[in-house]
PDB file of C-alpha atoms in Angstrom:
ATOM      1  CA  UNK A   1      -3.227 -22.594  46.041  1.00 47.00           C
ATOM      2  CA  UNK A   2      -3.207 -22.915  42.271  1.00 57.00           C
ATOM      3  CA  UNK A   3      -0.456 -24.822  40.981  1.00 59.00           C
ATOM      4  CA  UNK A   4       1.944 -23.529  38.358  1.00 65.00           C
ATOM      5  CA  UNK A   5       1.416 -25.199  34.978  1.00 77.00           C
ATOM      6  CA  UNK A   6       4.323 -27.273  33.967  1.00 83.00           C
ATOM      7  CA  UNK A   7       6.687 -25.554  31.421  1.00 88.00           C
ATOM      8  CA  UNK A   8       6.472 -26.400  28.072  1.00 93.00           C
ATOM      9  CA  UNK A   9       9.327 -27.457  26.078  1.00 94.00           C
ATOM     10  CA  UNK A  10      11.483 -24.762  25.239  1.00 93.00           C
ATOM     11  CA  UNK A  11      11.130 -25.378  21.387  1.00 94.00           C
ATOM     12  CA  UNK A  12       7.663 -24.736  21.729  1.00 95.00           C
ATOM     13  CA  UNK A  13       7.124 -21.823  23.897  1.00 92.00           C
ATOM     14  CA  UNK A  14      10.210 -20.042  22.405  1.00 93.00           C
ATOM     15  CA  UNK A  15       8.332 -20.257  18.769  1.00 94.00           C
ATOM     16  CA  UNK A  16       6.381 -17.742  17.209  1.00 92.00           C
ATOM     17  CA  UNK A  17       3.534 -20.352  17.024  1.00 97.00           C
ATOM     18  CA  UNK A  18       3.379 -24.099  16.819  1.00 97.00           C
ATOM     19  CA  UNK A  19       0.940 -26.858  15.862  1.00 96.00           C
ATOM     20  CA  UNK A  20      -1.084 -29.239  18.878  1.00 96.00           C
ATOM     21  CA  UNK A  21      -0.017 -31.967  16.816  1.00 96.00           C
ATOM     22  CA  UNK A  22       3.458 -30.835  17.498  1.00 95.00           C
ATOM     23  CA  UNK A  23       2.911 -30.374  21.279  1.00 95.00           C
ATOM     24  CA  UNK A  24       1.312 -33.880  21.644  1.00 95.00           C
ATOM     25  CA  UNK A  25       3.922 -35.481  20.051  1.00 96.00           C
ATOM     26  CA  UNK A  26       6.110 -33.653  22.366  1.00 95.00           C
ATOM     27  CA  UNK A  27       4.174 -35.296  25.285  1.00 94.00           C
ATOM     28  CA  UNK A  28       2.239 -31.818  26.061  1.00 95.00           C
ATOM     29  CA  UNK A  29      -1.324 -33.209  27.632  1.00 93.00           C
ATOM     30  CA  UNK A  30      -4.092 -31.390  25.753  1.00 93.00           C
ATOM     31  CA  UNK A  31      -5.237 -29.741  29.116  1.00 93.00           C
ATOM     32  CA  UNK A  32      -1.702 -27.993  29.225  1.00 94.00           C
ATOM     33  CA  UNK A  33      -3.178 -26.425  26.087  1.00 95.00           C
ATOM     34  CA  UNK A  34      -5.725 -24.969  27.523  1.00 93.00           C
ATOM     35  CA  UNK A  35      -4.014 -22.667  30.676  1.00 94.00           C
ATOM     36  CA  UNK A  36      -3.874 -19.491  30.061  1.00 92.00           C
ATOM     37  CA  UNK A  37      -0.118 -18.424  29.162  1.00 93.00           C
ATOM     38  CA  UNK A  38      -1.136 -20.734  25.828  1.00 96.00           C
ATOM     39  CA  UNK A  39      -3.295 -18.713  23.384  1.00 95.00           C
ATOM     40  CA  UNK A  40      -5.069 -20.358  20.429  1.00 96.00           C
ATOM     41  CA  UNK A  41      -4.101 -18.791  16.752  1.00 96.00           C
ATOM     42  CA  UNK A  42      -6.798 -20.640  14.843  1.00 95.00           C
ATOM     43  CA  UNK A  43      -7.470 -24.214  14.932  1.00 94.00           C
ATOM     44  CA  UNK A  44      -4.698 -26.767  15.560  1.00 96.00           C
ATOM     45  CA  UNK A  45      -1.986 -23.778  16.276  1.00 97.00           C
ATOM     46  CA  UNK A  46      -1.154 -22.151  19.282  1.00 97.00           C
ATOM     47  CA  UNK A  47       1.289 -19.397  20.798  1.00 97.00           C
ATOM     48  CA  UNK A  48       2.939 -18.404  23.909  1.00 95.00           C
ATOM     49  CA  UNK A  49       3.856 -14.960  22.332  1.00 94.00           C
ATOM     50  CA  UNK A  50       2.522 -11.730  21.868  1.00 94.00           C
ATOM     51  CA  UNK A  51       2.209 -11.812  18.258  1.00 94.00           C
ATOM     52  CA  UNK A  52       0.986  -9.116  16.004  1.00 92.00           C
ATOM     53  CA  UNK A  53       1.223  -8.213  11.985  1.00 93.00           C
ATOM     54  CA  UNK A  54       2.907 -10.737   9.743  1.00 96.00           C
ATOM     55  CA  UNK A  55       3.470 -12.965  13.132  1.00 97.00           C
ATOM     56  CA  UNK A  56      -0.110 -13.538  13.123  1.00 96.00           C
ATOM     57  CA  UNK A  57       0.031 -14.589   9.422  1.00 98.00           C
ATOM     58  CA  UNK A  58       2.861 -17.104   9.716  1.00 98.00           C
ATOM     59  CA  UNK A  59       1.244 -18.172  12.580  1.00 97.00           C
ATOM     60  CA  UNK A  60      -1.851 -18.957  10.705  1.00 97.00           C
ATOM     61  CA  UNK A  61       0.055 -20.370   7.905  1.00 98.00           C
ATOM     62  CA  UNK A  62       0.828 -23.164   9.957  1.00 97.00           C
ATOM     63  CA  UNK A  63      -2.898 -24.234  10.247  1.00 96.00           C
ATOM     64  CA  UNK A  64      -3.746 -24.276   6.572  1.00 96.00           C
ATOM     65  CA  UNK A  65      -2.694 -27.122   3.862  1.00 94.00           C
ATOM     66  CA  UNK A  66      -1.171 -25.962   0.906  1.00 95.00           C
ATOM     67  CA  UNK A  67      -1.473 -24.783  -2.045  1.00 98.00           C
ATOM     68  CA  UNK A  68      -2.908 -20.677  -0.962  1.00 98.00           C
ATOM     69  CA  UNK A  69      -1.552 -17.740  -0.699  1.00 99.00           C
ATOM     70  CA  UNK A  70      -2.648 -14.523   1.182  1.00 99.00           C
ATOM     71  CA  UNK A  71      -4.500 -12.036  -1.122  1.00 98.00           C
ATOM     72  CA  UNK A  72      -6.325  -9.339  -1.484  1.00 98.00           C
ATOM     73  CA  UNK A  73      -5.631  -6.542   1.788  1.00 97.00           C
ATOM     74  CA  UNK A  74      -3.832  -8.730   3.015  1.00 98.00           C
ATOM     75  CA  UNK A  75      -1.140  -9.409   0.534  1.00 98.00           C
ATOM     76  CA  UNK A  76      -1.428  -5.450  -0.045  1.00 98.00           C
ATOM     77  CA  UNK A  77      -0.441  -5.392   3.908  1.00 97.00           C
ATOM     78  CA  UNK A  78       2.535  -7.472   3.192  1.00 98.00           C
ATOM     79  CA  UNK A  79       3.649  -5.964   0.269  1.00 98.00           C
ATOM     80  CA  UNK A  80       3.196  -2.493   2.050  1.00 97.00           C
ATOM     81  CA  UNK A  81       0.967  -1.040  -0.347  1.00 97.00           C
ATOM     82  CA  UNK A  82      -1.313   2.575   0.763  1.00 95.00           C
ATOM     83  CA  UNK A  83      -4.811   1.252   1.789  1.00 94.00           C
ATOM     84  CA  UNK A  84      -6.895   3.605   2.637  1.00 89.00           C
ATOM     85  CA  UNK A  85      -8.696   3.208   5.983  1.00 83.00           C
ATOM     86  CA  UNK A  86      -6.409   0.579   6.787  1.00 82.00           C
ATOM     87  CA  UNK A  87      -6.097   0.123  10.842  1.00 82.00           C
ATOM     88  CA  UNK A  88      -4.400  -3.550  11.394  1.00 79.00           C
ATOM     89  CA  UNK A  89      -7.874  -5.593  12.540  1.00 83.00           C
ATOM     90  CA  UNK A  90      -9.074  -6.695   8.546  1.00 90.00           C
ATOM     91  CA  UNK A  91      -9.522  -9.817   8.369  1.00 95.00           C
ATOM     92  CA  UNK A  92      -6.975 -12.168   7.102  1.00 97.00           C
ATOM     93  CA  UNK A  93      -7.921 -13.110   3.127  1.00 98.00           C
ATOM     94  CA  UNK A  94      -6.769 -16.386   2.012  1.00 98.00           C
ATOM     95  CA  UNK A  95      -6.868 -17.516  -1.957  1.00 98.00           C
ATOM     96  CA  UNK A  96      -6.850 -21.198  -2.805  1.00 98.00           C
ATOM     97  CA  UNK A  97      -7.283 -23.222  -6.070  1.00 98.00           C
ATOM     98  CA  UNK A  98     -10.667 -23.599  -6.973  1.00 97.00           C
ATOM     99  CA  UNK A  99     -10.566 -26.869  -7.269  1.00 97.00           C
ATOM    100  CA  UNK A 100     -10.578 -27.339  -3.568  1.00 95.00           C
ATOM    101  CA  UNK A 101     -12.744 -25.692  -1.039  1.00 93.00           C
ATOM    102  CA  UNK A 102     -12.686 -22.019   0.045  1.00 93.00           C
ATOM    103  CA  UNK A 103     -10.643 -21.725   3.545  1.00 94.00           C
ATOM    104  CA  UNK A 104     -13.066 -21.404   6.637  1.00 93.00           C
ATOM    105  CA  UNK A 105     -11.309 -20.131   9.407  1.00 94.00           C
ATOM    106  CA  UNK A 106     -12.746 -17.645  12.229  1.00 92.00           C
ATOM    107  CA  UNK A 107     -11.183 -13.891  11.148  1.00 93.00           C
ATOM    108  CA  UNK A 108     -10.507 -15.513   7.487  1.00 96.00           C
ATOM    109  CA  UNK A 109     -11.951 -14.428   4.667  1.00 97.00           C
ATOM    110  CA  UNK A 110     -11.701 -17.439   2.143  1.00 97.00           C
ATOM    111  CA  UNK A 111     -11.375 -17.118  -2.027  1.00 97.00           C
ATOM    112  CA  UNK A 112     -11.278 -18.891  -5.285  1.00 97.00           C
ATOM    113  CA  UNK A 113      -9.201 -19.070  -8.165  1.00 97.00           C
ATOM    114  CA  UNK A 114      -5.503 -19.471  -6.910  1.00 98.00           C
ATOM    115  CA  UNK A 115      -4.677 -21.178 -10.298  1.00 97.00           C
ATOM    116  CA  UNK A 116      -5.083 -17.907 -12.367  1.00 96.00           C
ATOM    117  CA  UNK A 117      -3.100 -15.754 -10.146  1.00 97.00           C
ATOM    118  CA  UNK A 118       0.744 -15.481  -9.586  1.00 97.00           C
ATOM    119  CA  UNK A 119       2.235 -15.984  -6.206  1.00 98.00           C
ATOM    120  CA  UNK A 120       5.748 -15.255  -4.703  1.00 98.00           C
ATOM    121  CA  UNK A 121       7.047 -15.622  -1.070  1.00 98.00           C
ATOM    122  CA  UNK A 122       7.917 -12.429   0.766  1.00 98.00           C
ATOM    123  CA  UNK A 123       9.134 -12.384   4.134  1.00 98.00           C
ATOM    124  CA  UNK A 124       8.514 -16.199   4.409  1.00 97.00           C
ATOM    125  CA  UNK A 125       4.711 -15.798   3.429  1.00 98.00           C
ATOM    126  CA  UNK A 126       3.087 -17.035   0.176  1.00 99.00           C
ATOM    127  CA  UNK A 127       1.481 -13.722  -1.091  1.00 99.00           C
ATOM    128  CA  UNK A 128       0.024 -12.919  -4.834  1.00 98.00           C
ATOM    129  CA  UNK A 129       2.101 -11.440  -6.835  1.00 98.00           C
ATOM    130  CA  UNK A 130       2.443  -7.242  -6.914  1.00 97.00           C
ATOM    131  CA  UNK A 131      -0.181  -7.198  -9.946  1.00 97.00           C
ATOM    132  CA  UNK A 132      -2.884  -9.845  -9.127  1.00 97.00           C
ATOM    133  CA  UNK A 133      -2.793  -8.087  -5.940  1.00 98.00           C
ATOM    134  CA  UNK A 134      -3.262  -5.201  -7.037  1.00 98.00           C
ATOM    135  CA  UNK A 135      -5.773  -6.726  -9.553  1.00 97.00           C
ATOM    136  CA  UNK A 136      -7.915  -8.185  -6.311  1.00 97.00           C
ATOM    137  CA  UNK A 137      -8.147  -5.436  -4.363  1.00 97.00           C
ATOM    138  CA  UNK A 138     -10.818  -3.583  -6.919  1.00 95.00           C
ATOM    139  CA  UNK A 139     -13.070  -6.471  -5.903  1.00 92.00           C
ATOM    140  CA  UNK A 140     -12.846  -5.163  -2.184  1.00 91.00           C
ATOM    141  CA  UNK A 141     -14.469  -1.772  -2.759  1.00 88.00           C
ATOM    142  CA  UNK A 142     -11.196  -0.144  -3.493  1.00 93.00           C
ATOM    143  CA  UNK A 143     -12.299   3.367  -5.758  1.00 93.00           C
ATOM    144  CA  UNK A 144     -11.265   4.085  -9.007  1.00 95.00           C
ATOM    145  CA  UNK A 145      -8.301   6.802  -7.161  1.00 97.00           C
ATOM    146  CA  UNK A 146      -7.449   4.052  -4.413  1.00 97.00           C
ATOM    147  CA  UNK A 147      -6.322   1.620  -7.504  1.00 98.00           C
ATOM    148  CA  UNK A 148      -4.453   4.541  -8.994  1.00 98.00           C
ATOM    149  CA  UNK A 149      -2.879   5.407  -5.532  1.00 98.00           C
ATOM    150  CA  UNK A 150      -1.692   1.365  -5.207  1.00 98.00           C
ATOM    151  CA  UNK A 151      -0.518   1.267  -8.638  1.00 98.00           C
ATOM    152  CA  UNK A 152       1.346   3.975  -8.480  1.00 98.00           C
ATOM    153  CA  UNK A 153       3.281   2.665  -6.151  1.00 98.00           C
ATOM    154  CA  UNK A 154       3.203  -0.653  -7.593  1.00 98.00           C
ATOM    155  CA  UNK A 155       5.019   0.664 -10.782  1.00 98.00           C
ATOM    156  CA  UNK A 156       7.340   3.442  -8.827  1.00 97.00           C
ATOM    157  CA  UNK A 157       8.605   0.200  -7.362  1.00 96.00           C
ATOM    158  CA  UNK A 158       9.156  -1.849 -10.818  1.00 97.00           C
ATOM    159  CA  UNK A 159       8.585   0.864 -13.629  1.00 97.00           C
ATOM    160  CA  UNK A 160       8.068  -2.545 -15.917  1.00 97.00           C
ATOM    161  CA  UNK A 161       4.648  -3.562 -14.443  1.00 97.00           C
ATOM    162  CA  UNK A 162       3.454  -0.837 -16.305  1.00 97.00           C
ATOM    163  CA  UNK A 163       2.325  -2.911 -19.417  1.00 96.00           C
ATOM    164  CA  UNK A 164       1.396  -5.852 -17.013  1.00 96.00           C
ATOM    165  CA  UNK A 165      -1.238  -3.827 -14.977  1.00 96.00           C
ATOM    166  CA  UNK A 166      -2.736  -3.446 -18.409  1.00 96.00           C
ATOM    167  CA  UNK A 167      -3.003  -6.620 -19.215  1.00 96.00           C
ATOM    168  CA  UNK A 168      -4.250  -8.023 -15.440  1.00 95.00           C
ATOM    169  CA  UNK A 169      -6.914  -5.485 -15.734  1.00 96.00           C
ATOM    170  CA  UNK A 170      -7.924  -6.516 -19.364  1.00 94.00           C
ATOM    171  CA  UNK A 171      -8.177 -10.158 -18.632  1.00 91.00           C
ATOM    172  CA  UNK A 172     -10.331  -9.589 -14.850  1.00 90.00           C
ATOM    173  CA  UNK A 173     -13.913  -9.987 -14.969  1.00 84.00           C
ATOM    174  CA  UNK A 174     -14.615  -9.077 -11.586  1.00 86.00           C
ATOM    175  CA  UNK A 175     -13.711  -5.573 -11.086  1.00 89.00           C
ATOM    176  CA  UNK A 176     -12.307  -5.419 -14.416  1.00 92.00           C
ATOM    177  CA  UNK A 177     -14.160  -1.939 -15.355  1.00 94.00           C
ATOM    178  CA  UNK A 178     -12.466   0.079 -12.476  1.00 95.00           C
ATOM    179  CA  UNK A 179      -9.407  -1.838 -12.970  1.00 97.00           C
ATOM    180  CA  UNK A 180      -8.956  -0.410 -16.601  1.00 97.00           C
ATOM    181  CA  UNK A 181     -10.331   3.006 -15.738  1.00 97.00           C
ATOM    182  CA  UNK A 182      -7.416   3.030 -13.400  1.00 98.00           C
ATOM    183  CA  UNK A 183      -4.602   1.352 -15.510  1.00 98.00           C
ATOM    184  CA  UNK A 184      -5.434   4.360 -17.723  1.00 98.00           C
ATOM    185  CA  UNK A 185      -4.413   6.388 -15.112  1.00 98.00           C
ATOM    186  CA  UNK A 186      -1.005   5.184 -13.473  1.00 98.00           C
ATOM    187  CA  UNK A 187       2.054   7.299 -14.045  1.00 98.00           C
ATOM    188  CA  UNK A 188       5.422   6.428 -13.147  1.00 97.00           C
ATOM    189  CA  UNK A 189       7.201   8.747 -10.887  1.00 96.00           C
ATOM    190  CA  UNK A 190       4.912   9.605  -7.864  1.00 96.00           C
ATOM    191  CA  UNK A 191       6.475   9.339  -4.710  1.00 94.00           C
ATOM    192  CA  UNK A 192       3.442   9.716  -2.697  1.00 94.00           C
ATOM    193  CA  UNK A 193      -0.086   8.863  -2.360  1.00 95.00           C
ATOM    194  CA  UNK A 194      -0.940  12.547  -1.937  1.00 96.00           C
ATOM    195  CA  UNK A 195       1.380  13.299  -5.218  1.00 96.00           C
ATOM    196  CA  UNK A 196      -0.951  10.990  -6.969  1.00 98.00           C
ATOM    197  CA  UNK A 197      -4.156  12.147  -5.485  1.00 97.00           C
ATOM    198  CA  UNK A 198      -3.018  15.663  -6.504  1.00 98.00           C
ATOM    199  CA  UNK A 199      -2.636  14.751  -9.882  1.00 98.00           C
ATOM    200  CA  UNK A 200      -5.682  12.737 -10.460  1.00 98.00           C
ATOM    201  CA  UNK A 201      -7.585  15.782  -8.571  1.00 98.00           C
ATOM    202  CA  UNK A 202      -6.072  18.756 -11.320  1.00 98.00           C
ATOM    203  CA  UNK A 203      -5.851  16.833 -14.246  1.00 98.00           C
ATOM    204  CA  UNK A 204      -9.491  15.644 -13.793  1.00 97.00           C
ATOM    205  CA  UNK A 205     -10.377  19.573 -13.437  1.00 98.00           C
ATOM    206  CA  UNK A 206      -9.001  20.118 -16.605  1.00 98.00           C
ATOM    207  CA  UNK A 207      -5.546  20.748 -16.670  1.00 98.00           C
ATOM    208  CA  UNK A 208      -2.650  19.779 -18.448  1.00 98.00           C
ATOM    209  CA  UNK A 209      -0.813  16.624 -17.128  1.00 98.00           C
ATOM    210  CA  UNK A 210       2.479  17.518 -15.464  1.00 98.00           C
ATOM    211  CA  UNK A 211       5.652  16.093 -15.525  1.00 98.00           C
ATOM    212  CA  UNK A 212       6.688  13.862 -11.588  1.00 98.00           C
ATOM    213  CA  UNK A 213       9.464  14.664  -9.651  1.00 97.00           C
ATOM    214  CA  UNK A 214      10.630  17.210 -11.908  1.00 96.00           C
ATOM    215  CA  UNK A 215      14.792  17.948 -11.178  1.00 96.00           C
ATOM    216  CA  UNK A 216      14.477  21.916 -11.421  1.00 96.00           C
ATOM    217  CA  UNK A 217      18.279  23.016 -12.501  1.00 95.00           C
ATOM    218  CA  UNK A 218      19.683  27.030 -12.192  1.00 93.00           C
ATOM    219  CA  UNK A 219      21.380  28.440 -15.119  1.00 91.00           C
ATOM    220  CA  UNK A 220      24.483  27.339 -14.789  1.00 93.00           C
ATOM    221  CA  UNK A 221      23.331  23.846 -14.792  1.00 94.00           C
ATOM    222  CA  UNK A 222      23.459  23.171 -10.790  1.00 94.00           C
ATOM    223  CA  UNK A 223      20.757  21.194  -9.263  1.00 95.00           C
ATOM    224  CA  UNK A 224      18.215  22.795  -7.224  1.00 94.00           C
ATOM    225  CA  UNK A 225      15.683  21.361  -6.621  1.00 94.00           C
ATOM    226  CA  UNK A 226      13.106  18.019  -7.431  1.00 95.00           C
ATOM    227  CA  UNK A 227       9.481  19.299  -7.099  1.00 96.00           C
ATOM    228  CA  UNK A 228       6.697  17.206  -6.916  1.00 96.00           C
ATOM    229  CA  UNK A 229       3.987  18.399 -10.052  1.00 98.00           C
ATOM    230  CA  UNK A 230       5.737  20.326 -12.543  1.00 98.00           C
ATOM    231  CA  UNK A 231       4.764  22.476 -15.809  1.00 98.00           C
ATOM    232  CA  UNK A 232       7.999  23.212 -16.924  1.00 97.00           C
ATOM    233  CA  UNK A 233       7.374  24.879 -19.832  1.00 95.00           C
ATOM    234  CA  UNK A 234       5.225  27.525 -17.676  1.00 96.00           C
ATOM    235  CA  UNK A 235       7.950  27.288 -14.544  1.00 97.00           C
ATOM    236  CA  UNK A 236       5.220  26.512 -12.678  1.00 98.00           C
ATOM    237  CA  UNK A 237       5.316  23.611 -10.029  1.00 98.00           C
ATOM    238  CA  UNK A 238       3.152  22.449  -7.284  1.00 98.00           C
ATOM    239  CA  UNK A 239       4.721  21.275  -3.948  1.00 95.00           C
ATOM    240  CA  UNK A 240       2.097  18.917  -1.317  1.00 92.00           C
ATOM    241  CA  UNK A 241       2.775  19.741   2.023  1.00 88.00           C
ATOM    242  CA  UNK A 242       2.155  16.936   4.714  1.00 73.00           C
ATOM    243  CA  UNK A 243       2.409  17.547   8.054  1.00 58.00           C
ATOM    244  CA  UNK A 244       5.890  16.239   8.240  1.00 60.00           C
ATOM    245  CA  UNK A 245       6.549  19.791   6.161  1.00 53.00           C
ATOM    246  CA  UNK A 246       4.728  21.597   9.391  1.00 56.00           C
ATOM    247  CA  UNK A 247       6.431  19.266  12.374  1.00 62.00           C
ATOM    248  CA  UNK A 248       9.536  18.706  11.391  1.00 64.00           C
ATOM    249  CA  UNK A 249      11.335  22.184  12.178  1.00 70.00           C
ATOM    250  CA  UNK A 250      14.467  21.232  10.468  1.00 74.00           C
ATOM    251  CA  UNK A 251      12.476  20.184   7.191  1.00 70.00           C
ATOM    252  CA  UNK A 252      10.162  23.728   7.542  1.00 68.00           C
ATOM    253  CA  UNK A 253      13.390  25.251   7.197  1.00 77.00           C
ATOM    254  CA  UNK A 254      15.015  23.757   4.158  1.00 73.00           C
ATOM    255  CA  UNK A 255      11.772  23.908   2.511  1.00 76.00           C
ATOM    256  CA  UNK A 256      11.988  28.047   2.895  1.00 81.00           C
ATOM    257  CA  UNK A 257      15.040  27.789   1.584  1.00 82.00           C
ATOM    258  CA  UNK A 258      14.339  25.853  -1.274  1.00 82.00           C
ATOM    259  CA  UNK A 259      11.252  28.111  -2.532  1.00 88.00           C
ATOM    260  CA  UNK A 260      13.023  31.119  -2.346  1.00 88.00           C
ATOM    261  CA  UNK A 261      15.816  29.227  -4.669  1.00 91.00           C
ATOM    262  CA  UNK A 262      13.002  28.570  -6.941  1.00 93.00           C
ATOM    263  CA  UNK A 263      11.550  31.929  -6.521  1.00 92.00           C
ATOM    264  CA  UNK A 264      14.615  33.297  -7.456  1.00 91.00           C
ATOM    265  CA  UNK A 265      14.897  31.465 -10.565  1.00 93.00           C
ATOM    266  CA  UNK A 266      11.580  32.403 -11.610  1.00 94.00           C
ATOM    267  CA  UNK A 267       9.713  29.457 -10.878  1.00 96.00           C
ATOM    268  CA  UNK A 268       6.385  30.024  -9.488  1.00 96.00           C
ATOM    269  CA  UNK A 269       5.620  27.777  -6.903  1.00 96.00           C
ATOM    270  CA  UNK A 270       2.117  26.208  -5.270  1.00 97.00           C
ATOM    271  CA  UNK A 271       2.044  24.848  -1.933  1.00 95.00           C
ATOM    272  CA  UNK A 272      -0.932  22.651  -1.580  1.00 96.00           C
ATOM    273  CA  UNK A 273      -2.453  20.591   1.018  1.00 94.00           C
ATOM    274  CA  UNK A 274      -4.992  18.050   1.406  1.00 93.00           C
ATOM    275  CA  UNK A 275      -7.790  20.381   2.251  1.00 95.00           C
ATOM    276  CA  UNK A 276      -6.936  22.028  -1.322  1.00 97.00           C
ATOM    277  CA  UNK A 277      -7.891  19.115  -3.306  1.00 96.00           C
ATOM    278  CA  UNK A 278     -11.958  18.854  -2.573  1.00 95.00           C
ATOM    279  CA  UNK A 279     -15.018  21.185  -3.194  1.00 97.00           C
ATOM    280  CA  UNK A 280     -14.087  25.663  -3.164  1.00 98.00           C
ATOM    281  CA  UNK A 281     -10.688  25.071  -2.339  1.00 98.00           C
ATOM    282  CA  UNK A 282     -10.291  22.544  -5.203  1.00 98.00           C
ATOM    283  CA  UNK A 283     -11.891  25.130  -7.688  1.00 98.00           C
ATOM    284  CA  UNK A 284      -9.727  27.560  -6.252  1.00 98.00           C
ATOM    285  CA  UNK A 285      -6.392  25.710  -6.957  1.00 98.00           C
ATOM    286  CA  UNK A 286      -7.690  24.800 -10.382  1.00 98.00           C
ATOM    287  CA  UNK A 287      -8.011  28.814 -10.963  1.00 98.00           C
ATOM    288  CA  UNK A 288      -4.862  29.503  -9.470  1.00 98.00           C
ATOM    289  CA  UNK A 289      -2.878  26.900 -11.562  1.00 98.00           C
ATOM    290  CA  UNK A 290      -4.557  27.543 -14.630  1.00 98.00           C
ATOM    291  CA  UNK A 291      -3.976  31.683 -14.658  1.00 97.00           C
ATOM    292  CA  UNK A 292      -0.056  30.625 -13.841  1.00 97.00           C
ATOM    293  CA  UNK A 293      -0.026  28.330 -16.503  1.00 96.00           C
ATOM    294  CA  UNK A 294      -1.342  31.393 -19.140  1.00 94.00           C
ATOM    295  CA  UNK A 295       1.013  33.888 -17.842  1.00 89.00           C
ATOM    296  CA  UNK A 296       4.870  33.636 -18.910  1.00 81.00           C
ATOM    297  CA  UNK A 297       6.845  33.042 -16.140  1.00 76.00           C
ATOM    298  CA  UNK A 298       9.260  36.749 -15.898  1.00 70.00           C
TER     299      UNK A 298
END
């Protein structure tokens, strides 16, 4: 019969992760090591857990010498910034100073350059900064709208970035083009990715840029309402729905209630979706908006 492996001490197999150097010192044979309730991280670190997410990351932390910091998707992952496509299995990127030599690590993807970038610590992990994150991720394919969609939320977080995404993007080589063709872009006040992909998608049509998150007020002064895209002048406004609008029956309900508020007021409202913002349907909208924003509101 196959004998049980010997427990290991409770220090180690309670941890998220832990070093070999730790468990030898501990007395752990390296053959305990290798049974199978011990699962390797990357080299020199091991876990007993089921770790996923920013687990993994502290975990892998504990392999590599300072001084790096996660970049790129990954720091975007920590700092909880929209990527699109995003699913969990990227690999892990890794920045370190160039003096020393790029991290080479099975699942790592190793950079360059630590030196001219800010880091922080979030969550006990040594990230870049919000805007040389931001400033990185143009390097990994990201499209002119996907930078616009981060930094959005970048500066709806800390409206004072706004300058400082101007000046990352001036000063990047690599990327640098898309990087200012997006900085041109950013507005403060989108709460959404779809708010901002909304925006980019009319504007770029030709129409007039519209004020975010617009508080819509009745005569009297009461508040009514906060709208997403608004033309105030026109009393026109544009509301995205997700599907949140469509599942959530208590939400579908309030949001009734709030058009015909608006209605009332004589606000003329446009209820968009993502399907609205690409090819006919696009063109459509465009039409739609642009007759509404040429006819005085009654």
């Amino acid at each position: 019969m196959p004998v049980d492996p010997e427990p290991l001490p409770p220090d180690l197999r309670q941890a998220h992760a832990f070093r070999t150097r730790e468990a030898t010192a501990a007395g752990v044979p390296a053959e305990r090591l290798r049974r199978a309730d011990v699962r390797s991280v990357t080299h020199g670190v091991r876990t007993c857990q089921d770790i996923c997410g920013e687990e993994v990351l502290a975990a892998l932390a504990l392999g590599l010498s300072p001084p790096f910091a996660f970049s790129h998707q990954t720091a975007a992952a920590v700092w909880r910034l929209p990527l699109p496509g995003a699913t969990g299995d990227e690999p892990v990127h890794v920045t370190r100073p160039s003096a020393l030599a790029q991290t080479r690590r099975r699942g790592v993807v190793g950079h360059r350059g630590l030196e001219s970038r800010t880091t922080t610590t979030l969550r006990g992990l040594p990230v870049t900064d919000l805007m040389d994150t931001w400033a990185d991720l143009a390097s990994c394919g990201l499209r002119t709208d996907d930078l616009v969609v981060v930094a959005d939320v970048v500066v709806r977080r800390r409206p004072d970035l706004l300058v400082g995404l101007h000046q990352v993007a001036a000063r990047r080589r690599r990327g640098g083009r898309a990087l200012r063709e997006a900085a041109a872009l950013v507005r403060v006040g989108s709460d959404s990715p779809m708010e901002t992909r909304t925006r980019l998608a009319l504007v770029r049509s030709g129409l007039p840029e519209p004020e975010l998150n617009g508080d819509i007020h009745d005569d009297t002064g009461g508040w009514v309402a906060r709208c997403d895209l608004v033309w105030r002048e026109a009393r026109v406004v544009v509301e995205h729905e997700g599907d949140q609008h469509r599942t959530d029956r208590r939400r579908w309900r309030h949001d009734i209630a709030r058009l015909r508020q608006l209605e009332a007021l004589g606000w003329r409202v446009v209820r968009v979706t993502a399907d609205d913002l690409h090819g006919r349907r696009l063109q459509e909208l465009v039409a739609l908006l642009a007759q509404l924003l040429l006819t005085p509101a009654r």
